[in-house]
PDB file of N, CA and C in Angstrom:
ATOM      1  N   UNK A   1      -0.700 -14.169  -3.009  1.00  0.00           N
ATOM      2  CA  UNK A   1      -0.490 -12.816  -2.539  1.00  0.00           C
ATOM      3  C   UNK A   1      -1.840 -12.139  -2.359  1.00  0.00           C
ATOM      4  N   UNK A   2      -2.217 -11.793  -1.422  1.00  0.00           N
ATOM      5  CA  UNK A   2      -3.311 -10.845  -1.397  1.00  0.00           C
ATOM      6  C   UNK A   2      -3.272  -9.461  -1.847  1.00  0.00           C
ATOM      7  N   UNK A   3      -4.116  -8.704  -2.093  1.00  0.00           N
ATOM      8  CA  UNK A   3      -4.136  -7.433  -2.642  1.00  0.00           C
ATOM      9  C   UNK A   3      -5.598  -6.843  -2.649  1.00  0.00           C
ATOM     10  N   UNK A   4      -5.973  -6.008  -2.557  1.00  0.00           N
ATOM     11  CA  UNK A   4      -7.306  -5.125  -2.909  1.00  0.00           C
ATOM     12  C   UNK A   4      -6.722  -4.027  -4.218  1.00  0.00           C
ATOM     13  N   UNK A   5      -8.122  -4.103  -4.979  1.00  0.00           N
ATOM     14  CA  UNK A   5      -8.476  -3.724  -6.267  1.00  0.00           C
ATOM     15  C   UNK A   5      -9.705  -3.112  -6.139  1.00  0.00           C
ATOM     16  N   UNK A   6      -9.624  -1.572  -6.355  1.00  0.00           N
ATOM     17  CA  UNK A   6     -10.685  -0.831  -6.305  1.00  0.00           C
ATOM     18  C   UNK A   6     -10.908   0.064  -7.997  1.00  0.00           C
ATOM     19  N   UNK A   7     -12.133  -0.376  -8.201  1.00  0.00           N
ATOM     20  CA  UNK A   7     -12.644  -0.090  -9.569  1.00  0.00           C
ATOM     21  C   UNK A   7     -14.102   1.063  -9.698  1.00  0.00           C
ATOM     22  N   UNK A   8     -13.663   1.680 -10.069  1.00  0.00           N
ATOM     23  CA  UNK A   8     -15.241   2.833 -10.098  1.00  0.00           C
ATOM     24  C   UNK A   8     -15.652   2.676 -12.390  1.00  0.00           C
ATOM     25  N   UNK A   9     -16.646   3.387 -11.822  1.00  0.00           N
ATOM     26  CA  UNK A   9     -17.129   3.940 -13.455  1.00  0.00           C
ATOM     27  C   UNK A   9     -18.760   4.324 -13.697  1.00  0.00           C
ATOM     28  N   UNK A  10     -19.295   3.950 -14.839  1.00  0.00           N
ATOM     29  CA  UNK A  10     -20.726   4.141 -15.243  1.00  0.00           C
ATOM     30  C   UNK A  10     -21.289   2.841 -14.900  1.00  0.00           C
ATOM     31  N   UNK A  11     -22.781   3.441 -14.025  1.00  0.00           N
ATOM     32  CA  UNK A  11     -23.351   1.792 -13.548  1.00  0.00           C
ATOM     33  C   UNK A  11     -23.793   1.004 -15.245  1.00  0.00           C
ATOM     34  N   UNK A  12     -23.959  -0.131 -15.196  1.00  0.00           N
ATOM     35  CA  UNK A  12     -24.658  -0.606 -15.831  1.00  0.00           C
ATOM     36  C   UNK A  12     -25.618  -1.617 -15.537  1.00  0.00           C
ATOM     37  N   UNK A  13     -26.893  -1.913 -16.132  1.00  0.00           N
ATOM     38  CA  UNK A  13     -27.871  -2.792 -15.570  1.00  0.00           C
ATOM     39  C   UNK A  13     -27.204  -3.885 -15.700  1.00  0.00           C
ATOM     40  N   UNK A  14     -27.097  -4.560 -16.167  1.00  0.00           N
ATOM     41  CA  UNK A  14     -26.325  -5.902 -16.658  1.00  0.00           C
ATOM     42  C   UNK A  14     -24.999  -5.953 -15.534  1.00  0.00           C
ATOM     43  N   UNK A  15     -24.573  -5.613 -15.278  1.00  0.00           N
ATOM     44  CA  UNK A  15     -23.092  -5.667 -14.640  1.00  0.00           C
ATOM     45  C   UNK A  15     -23.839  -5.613 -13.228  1.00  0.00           C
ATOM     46  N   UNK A  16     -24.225  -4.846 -12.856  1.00  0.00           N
ATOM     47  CA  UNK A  16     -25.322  -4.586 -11.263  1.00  0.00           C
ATOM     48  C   UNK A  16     -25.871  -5.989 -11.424  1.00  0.00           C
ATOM     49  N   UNK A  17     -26.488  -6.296 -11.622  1.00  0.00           N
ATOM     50  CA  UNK A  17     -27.024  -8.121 -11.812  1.00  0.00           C
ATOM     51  C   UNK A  17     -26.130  -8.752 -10.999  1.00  0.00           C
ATOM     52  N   UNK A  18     -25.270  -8.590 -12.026  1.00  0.00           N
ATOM     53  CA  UNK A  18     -23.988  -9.725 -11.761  1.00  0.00           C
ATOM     54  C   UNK A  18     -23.346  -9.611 -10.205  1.00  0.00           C
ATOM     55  N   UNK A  19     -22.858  -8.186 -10.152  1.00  0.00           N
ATOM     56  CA  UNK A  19     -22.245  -7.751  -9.401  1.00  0.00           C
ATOM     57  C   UNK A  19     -22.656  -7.650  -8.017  1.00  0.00           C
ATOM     58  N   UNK A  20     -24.101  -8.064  -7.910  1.00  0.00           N
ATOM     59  CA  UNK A  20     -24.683  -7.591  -6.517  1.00  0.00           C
ATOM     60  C   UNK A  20     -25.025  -9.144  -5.891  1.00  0.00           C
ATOM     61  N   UNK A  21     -24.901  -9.993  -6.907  1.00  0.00           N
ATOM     62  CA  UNK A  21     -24.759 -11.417  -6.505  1.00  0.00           C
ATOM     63  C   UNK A  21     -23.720 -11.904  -6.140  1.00  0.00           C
ATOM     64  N   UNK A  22     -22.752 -11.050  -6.268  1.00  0.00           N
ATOM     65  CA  UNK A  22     -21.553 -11.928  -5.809  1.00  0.00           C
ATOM     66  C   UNK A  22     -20.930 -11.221  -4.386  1.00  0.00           C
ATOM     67  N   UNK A  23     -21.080 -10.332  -3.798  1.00  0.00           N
ATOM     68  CA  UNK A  23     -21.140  -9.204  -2.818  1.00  0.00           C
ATOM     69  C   UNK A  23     -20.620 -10.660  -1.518  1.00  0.00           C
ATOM     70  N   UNK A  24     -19.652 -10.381  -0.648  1.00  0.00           N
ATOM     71  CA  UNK A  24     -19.334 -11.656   0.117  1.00  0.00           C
ATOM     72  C   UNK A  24     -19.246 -12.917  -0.006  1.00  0.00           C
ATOM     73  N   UNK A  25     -19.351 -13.303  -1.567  1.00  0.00           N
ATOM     74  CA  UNK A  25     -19.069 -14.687  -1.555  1.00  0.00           C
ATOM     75  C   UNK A  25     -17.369 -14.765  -1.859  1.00  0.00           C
ATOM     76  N   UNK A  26     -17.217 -15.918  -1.228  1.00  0.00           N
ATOM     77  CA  UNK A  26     -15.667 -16.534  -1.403  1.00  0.00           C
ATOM     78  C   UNK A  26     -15.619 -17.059  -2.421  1.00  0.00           C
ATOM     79  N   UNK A  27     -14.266 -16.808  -3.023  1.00  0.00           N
ATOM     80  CA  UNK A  27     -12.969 -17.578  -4.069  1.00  0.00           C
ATOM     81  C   UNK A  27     -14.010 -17.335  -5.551  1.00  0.00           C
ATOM     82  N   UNK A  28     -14.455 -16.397  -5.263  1.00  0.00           N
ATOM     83  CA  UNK A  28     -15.000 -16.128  -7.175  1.00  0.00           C
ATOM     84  C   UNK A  28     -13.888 -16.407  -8.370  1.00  0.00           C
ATOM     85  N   UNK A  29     -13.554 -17.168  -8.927  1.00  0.00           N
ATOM     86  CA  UNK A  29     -13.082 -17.117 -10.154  1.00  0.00           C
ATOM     87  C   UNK A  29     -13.303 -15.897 -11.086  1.00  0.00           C
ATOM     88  N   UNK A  30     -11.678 -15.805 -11.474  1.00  0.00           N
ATOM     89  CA  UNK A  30     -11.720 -15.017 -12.913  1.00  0.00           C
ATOM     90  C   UNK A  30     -10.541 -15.244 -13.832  1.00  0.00           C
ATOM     91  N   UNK A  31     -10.616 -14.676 -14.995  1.00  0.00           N
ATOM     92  CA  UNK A  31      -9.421 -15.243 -15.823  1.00  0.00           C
ATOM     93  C   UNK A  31      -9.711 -13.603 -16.475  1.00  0.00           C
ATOM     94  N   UNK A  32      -7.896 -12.808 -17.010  1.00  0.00           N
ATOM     95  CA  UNK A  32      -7.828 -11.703 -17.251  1.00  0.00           C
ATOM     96  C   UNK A  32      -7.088 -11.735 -18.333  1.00  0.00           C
ATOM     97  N   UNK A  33      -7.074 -11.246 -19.444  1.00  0.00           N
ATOM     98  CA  UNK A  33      -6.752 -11.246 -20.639  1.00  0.00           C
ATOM     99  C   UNK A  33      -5.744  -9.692 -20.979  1.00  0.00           C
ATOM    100  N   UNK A  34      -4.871  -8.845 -21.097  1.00  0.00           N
ATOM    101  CA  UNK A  34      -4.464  -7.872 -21.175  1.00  0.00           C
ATOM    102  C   UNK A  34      -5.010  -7.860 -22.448  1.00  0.00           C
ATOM    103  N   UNK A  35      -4.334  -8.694 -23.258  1.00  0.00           N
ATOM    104  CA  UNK A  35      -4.341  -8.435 -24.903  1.00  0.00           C
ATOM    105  C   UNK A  35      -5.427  -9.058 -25.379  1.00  0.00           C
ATOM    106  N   UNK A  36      -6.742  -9.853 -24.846  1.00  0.00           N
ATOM    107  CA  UNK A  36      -7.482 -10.553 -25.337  1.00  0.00           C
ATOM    108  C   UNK A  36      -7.407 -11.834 -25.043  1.00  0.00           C
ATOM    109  N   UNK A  37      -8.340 -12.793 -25.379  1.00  0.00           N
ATOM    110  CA  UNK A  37      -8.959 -13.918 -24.566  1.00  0.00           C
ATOM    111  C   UNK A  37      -8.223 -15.418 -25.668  1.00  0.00           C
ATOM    112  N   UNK A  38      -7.782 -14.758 -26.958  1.00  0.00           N
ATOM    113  CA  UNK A  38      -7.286 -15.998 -27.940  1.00  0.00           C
ATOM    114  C   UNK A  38      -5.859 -16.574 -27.061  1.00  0.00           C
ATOM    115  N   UNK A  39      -6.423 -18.161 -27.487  1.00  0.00           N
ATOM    116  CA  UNK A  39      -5.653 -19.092 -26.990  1.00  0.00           C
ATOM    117  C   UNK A  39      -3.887 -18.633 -27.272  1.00  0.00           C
ATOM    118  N   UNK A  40      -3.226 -18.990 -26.613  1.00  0.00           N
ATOM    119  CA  UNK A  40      -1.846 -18.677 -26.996  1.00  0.00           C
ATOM    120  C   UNK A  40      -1.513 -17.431 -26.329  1.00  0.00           C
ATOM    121  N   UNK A  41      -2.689 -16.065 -26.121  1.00  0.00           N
ATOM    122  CA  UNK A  41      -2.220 -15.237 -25.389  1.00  0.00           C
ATOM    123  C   UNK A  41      -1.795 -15.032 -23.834  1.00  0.00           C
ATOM    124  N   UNK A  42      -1.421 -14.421 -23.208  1.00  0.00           N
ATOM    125  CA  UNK A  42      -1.363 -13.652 -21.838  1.00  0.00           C
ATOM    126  C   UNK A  42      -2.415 -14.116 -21.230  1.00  0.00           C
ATOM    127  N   UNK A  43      -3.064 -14.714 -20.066  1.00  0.00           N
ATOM    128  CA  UNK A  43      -3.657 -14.580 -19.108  1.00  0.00           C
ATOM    129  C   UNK A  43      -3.633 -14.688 -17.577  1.00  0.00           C
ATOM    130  N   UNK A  44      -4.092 -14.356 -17.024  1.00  0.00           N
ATOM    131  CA  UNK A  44      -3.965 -14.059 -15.518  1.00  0.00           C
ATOM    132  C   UNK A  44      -5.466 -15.275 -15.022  1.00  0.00           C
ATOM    133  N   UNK A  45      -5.184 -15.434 -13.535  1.00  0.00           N
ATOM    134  CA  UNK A  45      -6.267 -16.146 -13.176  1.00  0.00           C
ATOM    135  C   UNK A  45      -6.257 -16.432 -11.816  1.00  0.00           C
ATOM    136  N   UNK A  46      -7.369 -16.478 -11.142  1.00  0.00           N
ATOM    137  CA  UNK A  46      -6.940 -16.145  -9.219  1.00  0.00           C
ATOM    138  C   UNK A  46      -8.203 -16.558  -9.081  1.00  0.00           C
ATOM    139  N   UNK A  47      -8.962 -16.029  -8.117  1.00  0.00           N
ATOM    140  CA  UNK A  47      -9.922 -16.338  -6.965  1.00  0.00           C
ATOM    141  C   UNK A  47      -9.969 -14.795  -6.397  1.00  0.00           C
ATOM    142  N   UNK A  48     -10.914 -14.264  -6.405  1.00  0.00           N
ATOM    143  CA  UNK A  48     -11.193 -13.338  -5.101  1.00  0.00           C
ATOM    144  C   UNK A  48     -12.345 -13.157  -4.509  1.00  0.00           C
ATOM    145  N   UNK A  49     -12.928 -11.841  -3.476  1.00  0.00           N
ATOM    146  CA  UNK A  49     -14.008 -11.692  -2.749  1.00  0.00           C
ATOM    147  C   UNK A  49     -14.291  -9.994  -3.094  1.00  0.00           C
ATOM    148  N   UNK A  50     -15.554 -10.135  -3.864  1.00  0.00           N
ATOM    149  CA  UNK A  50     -16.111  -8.606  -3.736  1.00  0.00           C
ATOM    150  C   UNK A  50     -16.587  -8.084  -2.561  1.00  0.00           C
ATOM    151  N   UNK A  51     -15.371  -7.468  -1.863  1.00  0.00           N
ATOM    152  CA  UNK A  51     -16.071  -6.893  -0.161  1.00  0.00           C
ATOM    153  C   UNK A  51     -16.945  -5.433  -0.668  1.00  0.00           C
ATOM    154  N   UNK A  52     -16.632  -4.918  -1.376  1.00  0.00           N
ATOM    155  CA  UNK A  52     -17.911  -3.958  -1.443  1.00  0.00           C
ATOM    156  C   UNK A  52     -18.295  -3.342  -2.663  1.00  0.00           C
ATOM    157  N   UNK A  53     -19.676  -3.272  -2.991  1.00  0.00           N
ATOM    158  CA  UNK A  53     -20.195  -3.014  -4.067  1.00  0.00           C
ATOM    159  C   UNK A  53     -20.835  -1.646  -4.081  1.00  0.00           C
ATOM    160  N   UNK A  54     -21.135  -0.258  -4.449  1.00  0.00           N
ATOM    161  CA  UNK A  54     -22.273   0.547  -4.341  1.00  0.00           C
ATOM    162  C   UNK A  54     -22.404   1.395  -5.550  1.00  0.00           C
ATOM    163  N   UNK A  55     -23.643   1.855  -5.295  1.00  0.00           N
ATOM    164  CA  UNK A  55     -24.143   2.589  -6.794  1.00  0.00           C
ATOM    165  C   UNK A  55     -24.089   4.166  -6.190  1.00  0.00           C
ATOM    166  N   UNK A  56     -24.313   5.027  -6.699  1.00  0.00           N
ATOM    167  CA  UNK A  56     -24.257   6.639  -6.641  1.00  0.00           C
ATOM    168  C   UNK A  56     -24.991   7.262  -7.417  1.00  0.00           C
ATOM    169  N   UNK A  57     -25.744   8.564  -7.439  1.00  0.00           N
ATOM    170  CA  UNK A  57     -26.178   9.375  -8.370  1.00  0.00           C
ATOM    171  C   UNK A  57     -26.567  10.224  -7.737  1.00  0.00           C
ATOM    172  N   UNK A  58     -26.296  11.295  -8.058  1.00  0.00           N
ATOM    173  CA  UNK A  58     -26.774  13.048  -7.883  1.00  0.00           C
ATOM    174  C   UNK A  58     -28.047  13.375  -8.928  1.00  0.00           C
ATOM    175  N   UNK A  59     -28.753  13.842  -8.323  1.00  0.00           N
ATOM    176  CA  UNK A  59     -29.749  14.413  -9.086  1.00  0.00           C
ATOM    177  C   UNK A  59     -29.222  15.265 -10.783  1.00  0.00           C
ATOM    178  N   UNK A  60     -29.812  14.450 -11.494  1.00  0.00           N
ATOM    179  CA  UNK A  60     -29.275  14.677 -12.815  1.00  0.00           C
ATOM    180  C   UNK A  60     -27.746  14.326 -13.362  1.00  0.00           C
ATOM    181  N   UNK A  61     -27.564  13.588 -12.832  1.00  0.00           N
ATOM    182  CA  UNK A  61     -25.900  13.151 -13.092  1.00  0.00           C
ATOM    183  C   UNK A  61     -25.925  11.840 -13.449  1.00  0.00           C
ATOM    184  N   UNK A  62     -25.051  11.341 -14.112  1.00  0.00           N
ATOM    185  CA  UNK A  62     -24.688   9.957 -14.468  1.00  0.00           C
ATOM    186  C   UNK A  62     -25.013   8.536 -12.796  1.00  0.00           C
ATOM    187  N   UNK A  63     -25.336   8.198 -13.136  1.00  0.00           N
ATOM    188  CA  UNK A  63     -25.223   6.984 -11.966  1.00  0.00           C
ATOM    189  C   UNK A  63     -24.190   6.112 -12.066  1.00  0.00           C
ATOM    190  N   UNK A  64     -23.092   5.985 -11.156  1.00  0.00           N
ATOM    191  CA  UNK A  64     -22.060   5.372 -11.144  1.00  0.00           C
ATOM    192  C   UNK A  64     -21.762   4.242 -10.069  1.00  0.00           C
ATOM    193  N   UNK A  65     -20.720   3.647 -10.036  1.00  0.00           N
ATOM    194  CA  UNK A  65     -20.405   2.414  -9.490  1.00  0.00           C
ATOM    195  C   UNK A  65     -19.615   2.499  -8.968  1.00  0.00           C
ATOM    196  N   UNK A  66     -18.902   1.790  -7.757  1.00  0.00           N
ATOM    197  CA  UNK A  66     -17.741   1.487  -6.710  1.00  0.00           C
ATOM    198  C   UNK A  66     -17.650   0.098  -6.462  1.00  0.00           C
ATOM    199  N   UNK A  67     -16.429  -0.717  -6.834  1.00  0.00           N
ATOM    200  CA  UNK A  67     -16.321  -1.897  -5.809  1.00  0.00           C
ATOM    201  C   UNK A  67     -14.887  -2.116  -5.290  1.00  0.00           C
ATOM    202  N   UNK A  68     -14.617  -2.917  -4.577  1.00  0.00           N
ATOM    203  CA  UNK A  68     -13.779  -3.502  -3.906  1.00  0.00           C
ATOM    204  C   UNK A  68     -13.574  -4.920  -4.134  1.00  0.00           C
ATOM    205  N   UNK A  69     -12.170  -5.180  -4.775  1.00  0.00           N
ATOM    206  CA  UNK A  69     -12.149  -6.927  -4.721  1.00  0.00           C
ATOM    207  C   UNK A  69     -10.429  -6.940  -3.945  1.00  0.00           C
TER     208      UNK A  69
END
């Protein structure tokens, strides 16, 4: 099933790393945990494409994040 997933928040250095490397690449792996990552629980798991990534900040304001998967 396809779907888009749009996520905002507080940038972080570490996550920007990550996040700006993966910007158009195909079938990224992930695995999603609701309740946590221990064996036996809930998880989810797919493939997608980060079509868009961007950062934001206003003079004196928090610097924040936008993407698109």
């Amino acid at each position: 099933t396809d779907a888009t997933i749009s996520v905002s928040g507080s940038f972080d250095a570490t996550y920007d790393a990550q996040l700006a490397g993966l910007a158009g690449v195909d079938g990224v792996a992930f695995e999603y945990g609701p309740t946590g990552s221990t064996t036996g629980l809930i998880k989810y798991t797919g493939s997608c494409v980060l079509t868009s990534y961007e950062t934001t900040s206003a003079i004196g304001d928090v610097v924040k994040f936008k993407l698109v998967i």
